[in-house]
Each structure stands twice: as C-alpha cells, then as structure tokens.
Short mmCIF file of C-alpha atoms in Angstrom, two decimals:
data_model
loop_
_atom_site.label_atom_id
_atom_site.label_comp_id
_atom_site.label_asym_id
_atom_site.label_seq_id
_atom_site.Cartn_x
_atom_site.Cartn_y
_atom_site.Cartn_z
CA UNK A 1 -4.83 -4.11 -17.83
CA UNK A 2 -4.78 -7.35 -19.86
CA UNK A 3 -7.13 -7.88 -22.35
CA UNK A 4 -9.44 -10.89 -21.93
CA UNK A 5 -11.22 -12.91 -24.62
CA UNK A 6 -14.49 -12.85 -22.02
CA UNK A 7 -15.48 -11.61 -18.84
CA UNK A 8 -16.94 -13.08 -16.11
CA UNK A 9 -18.56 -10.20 -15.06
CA UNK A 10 -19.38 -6.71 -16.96
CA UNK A 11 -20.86 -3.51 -15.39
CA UNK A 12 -22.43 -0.47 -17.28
CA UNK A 13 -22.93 2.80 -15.68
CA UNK A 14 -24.36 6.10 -17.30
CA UNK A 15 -20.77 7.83 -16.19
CA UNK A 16 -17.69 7.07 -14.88
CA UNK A 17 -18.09 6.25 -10.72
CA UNK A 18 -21.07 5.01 -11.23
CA UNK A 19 -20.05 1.21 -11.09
CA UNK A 20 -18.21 2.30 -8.18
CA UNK A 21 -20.22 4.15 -6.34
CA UNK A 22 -22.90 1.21 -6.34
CA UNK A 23 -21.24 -1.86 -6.88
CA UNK A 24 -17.13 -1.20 -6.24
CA UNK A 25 -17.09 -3.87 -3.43
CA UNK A 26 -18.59 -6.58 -5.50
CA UNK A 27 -16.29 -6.36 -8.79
CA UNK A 28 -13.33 -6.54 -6.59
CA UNK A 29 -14.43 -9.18 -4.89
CA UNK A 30 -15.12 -10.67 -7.88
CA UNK A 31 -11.33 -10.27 -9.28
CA UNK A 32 -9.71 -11.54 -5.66
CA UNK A 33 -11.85 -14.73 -6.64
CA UNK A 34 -10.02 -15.22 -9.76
CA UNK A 35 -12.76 -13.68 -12.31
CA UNK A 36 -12.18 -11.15 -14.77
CA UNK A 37 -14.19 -8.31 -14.34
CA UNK A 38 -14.80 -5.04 -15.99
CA UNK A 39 -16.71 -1.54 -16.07
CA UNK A 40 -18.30 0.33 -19.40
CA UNK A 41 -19.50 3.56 -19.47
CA UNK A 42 -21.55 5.08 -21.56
CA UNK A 43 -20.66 8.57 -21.07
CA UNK A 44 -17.53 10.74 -20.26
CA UNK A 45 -19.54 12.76 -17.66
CA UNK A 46 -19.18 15.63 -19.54
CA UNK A 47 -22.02 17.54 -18.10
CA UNK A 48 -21.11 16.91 -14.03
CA UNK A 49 -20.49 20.03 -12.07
CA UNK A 50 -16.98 19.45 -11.09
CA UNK A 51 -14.02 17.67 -12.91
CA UNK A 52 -13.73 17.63 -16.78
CA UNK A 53 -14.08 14.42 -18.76
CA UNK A 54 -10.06 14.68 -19.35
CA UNK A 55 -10.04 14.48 -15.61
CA UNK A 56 -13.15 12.15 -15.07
CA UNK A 57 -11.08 9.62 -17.31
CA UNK A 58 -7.80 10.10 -15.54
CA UNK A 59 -10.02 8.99 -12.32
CA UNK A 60 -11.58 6.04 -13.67
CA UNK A 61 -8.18 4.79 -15.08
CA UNK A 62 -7.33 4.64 -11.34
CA UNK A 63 -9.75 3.15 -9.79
CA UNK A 64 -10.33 0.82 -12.61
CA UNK A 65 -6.53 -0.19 -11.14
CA UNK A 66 -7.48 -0.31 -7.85
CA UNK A 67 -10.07 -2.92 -8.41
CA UNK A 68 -8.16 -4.51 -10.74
CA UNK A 69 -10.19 -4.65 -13.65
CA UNK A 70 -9.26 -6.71 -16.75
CA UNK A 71 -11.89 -4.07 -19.10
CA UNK A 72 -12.12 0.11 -18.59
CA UNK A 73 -14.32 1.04 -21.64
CA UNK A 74 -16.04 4.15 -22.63
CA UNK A 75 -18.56 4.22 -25.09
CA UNK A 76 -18.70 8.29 -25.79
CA UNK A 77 -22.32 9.13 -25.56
CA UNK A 78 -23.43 12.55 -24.90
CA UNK A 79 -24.18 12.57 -21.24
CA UNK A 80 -27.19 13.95 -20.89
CA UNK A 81 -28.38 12.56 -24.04
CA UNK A 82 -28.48 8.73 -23.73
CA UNK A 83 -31.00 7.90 -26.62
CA UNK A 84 -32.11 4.25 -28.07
CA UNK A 85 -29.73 5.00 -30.87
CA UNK A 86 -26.95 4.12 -28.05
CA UNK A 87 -28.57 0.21 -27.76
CA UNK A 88 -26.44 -0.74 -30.78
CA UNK A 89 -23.28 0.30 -28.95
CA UNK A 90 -24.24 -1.64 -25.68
CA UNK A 91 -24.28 -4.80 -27.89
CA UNK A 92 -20.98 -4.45 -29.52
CA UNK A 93 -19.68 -4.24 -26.16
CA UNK A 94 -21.85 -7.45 -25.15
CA UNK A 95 -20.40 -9.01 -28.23
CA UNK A 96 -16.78 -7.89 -27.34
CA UNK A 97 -16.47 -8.94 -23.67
CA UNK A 98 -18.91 -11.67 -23.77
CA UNK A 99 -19.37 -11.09 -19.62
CA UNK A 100 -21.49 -14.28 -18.18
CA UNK A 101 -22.84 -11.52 -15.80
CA UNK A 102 -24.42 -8.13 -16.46
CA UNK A 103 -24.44 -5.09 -13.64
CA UNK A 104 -26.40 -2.14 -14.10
CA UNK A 105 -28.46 0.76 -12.76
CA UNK A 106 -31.97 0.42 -11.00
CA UNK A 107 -35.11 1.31 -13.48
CA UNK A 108 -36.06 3.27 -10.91
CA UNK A 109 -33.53 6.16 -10.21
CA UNK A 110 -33.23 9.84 -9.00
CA UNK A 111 -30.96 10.73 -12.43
CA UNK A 112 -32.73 10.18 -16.14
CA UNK A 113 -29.67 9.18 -17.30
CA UNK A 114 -29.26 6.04 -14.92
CA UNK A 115 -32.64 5.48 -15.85
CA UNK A 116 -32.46 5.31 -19.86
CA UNK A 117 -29.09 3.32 -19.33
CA UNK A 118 -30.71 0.73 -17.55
CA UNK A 119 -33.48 0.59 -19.90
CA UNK A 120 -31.05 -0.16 -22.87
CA UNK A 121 -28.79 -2.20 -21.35
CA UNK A 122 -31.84 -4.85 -20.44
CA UNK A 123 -32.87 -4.84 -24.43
CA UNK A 124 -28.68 -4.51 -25.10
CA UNK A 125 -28.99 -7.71 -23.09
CA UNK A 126 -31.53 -9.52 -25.12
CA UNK A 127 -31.17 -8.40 -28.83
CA UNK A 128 -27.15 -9.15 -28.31
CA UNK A 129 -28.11 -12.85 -28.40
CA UNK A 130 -30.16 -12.30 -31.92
CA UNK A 131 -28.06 -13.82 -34.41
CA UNK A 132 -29.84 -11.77 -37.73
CA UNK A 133 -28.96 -8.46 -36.08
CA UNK A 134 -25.54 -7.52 -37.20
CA UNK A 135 -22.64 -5.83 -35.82
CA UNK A 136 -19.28 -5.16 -36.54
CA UNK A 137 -16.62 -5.20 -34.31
CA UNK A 138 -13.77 -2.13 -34.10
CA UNK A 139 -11.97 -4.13 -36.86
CA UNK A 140 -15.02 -4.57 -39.67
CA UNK A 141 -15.37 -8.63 -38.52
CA UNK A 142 -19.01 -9.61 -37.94
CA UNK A 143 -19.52 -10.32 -34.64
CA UNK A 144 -21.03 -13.61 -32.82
CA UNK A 145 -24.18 -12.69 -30.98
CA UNK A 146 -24.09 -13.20 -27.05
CA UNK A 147 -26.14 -13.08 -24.52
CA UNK A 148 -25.75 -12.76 -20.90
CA UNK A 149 -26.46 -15.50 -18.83
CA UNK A 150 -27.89 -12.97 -15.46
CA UNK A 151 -28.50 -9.90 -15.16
CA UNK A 152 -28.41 -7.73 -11.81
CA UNK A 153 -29.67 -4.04 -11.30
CA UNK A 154 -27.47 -2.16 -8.14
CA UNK A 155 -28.99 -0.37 -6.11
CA UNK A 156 -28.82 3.77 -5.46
CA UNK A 157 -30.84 6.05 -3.11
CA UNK A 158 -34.31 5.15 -4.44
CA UNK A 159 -35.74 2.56 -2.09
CA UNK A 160 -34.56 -0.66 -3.30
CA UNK A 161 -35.90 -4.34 -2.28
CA UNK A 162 -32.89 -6.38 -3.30
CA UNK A 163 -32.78 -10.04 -4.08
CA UNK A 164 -29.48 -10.38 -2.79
CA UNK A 165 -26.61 -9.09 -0.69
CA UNK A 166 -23.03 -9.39 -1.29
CA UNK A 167 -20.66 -9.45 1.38
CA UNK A 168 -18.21 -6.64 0.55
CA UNK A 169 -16.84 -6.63 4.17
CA UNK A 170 -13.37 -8.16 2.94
CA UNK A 171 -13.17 -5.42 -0.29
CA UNK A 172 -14.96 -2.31 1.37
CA UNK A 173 -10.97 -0.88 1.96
CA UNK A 174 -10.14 -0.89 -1.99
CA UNK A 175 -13.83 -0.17 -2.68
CA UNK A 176 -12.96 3.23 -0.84
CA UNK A 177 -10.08 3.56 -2.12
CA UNK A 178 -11.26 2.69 -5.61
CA UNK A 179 -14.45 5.84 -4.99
CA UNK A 180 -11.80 8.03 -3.51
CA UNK A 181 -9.99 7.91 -7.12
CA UNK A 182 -13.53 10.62 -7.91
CA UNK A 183 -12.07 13.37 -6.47
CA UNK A 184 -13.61 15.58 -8.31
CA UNK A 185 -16.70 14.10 -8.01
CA UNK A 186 -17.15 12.69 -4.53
CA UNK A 187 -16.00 14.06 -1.50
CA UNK A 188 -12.28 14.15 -1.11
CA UNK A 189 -10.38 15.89 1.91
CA UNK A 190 -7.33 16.95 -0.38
CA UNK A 191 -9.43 17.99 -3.49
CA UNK A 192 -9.56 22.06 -3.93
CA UNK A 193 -12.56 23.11 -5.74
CA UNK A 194 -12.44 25.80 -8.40
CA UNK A 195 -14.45 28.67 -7.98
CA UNK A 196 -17.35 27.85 -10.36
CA UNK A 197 -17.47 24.08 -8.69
CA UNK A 198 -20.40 24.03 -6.49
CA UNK A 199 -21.00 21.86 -3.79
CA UNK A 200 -22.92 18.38 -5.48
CA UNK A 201 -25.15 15.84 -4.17
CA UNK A 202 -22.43 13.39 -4.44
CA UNK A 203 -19.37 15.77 -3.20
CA UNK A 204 -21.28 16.63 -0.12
CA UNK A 205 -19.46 14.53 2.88
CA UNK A 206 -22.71 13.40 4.00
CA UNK A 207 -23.33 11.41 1.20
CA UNK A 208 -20.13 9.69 1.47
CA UNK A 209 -20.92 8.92 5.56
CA UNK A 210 -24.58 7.95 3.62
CA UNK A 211 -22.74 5.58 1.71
CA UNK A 212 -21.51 3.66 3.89
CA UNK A 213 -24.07 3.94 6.84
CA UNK A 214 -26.45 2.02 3.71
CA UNK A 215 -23.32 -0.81 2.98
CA UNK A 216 -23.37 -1.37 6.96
CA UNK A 217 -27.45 -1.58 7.08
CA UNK A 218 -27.77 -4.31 4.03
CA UNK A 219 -24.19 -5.98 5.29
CA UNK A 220 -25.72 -6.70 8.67
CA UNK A 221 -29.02 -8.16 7.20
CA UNK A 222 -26.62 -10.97 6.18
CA UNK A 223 -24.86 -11.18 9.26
CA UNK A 224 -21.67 -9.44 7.56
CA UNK A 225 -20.34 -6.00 8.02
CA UNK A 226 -21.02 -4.25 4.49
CA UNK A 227 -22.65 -5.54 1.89
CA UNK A 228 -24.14 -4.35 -1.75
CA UNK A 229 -27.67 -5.28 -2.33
CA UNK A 230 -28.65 -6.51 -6.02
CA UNK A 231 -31.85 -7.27 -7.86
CA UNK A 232 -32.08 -10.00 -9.67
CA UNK A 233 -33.61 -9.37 -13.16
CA UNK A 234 -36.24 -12.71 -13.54
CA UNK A 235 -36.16 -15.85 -11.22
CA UNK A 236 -32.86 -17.05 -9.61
CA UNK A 237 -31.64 -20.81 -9.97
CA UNK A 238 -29.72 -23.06 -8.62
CA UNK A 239 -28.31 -26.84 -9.16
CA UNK A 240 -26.51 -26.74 -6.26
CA UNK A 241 -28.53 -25.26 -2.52
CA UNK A 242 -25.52 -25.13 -0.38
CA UNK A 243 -23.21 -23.46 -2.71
CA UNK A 244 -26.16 -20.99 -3.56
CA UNK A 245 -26.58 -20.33 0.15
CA UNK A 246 -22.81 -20.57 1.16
CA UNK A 247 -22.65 -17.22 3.74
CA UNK A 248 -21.87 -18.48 6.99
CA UNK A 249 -24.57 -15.83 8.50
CA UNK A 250 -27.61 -16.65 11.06
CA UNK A 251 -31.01 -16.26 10.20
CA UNK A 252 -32.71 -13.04 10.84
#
C-alpha cells in the first residue's frame, strides 16, 4: 500500500473488522472515487474467542487489500483495556494521516470497548487541532496539529437513527469479500474451528445473513439496494444543494 501524505478519509475501530464489519462498503467506495482511504485500530484483538492477533493481523492485511486502502495501522492497545491514556495515540495518528474525514463507532454500543473508542476518538478529534499540546511523530519531529473537518459514527446492532445513508450497492461484492478476509472471526464456510473456539456472536451465520438483511433495509430507504447508515457528529452543511443531494432515489 502506498503511503500518502493525507487521507481523505480515516476510520478507527476498537479491533481489526470492525471498520469492516460497519463501514467496508463505504471506504471502498470511497477509493473507486479516487480518495485515499484508510483503517486504524486500536487493538490487535487479542482477547476475541477465535483467531490469534498473529492471525487477526494476517486478516486485516487482506482485506485492507481488498478495499484498497492507502493506510492499515495498529495502534497496540490492550484490548480490553482501552483507557484515556490511549487519546494521545489517536492524535498522533490524526497528526500523521491528516484524514479530512473521521469514521468511528456509535457512543452507544453492545461492546465497552467500541464504546470507550468512540469516546476518545471524538476528544482525539478535537485536542488534535490544539496547537500547545505536543506530539512527536515515530521519528522525534514535532508534529502540526490537525483537525478533522467531519466526523461520522457507523452504525452496529444498537438501534441507530442515522443522518445519512451511503449507497454501497456498487461495493457490497468487495465489502464481502473484504469481511470474508475474518475468518476467524466471522462466519466462514471453509474456516475449521479449533476445539476451544466456541461459536461467537459474530461467527454465528445468522449474523452474517443479519448483516446484510440491515444493508438491504437502510439501502432501500434511499431507493438503492444496500446502503451503510452514518451519524453525523454536529450539523451538516452544504454550499452546494444538488451535489449534497446527488442520489438519483425517489422520495419515500
């Protein structure tokens, strides 16, 4: 993956297929466009119920290749242990990729870990642009401060009221193919579990059927196929009303 000097669009998730999971469609239908796009996570996933993080990275490598990502980055917190100490982290990253827009998880979420990530990557957001907070990039050189210019929560199975849908009819094939890269971690016809892997919430083929049955539901509220609802964090603008409202979709 080439290295950018700034991304158009950056998405955190607690561990790796979270991005994915909740928002795959969008950030390759963001790179198709032309915009370089990226995932961080926070964690290796250390503490999941099936995989390893050696095989949990192996998986994200692929499917960060499948949506052709231009930024795979893991930040190394303990899973299970995402603390305020991690906010300083989040920045750097902010401050390394620069991203215009900002993914992330719901503040409302079944996991704690989804939860606290969202929670740090909204302040992340805002101290990043403080120019009398210091960082240091890998290298030792100070780094500019940034800030994001949106920020978007995903949604996952807490009920969700989204400000907007993205049509992900066109990239719901790699999307799939981009989840399918879990094996270990979502349901996967040709993965074996070992003997002290137990059947997940995620793994379960339902949830995968779930999945999708919840793209089709928001993707025909637009008149589309599949889509990935979004909500907007603060009021939406626009300079321009037909671009901002450029789905060819009937009312409903």
């Amino acid at each position: 993956m080439d290295t950018p000097k700034a991304l158009d669009v950056l998405a955190f998730g607690a561990h790796p297929d979270d991005a994915e999971l909740a928002a795959g469609g969008t950030l390759r239908l963001c790179v198709l466009q032309g915009h370089a796009a990226g995932i961080v996570d926070l964690t290796r996933g250390e503490l999941g119920s099936r995989g390893t993080s050696r095989i949990r990275a192996e998986e994200a490598r692929a499917a960060g290749e499948v949506l052709g990502l231009a930024v795979r980055e893991n930040l190394g917190m303990a899973d299970g242990a995402i603390t305020d100490q991690g906010r300083t982290a989040i920045i750097r990253a902010l401050r390394t990729w620069r991203p215009r827009i900002v993914l992330t998880h719901p503040p409302e979420c079944r996991h704690p870990d989804h939860v606290q990530t969202a929670k740090l990557v909204v302040e992340a957001c805002f101290y990043s642009g403080l120019r009398k907070l210091v960082t240091e990039d890998a290298n030792g050189q100070t780094q500019q401060p940034w800030r994001p210019r949106h920020v978007l929560h995903f949604a996952e199975v807490m009920p969700f009221e989204p400000t907007l849908v993205v049509d992900v009819t066109s990239t719901w094939a790699d999307r799939t193919r981009a989840l399918q890269c879990y094996a270990s971690q979502v349901h996967h016809p040709d993965y074996v579990p070992k003997k002290d892997e137990p059947e997940t919430f995620i793994s379960n083929p339902d949830f995968f059927a779930w999945i999708e049955a919840r793209a089709r539901m928001w993707g025909y509220r637009i008149g589309a196929r599949y889509g990935e609802p979004f909500a907007y964090r603060g009021v939406m603008g626009t300079s321009d009303l037909m671009s901002a409202l450029s789905l060819d979709a009937r009312f409903r």
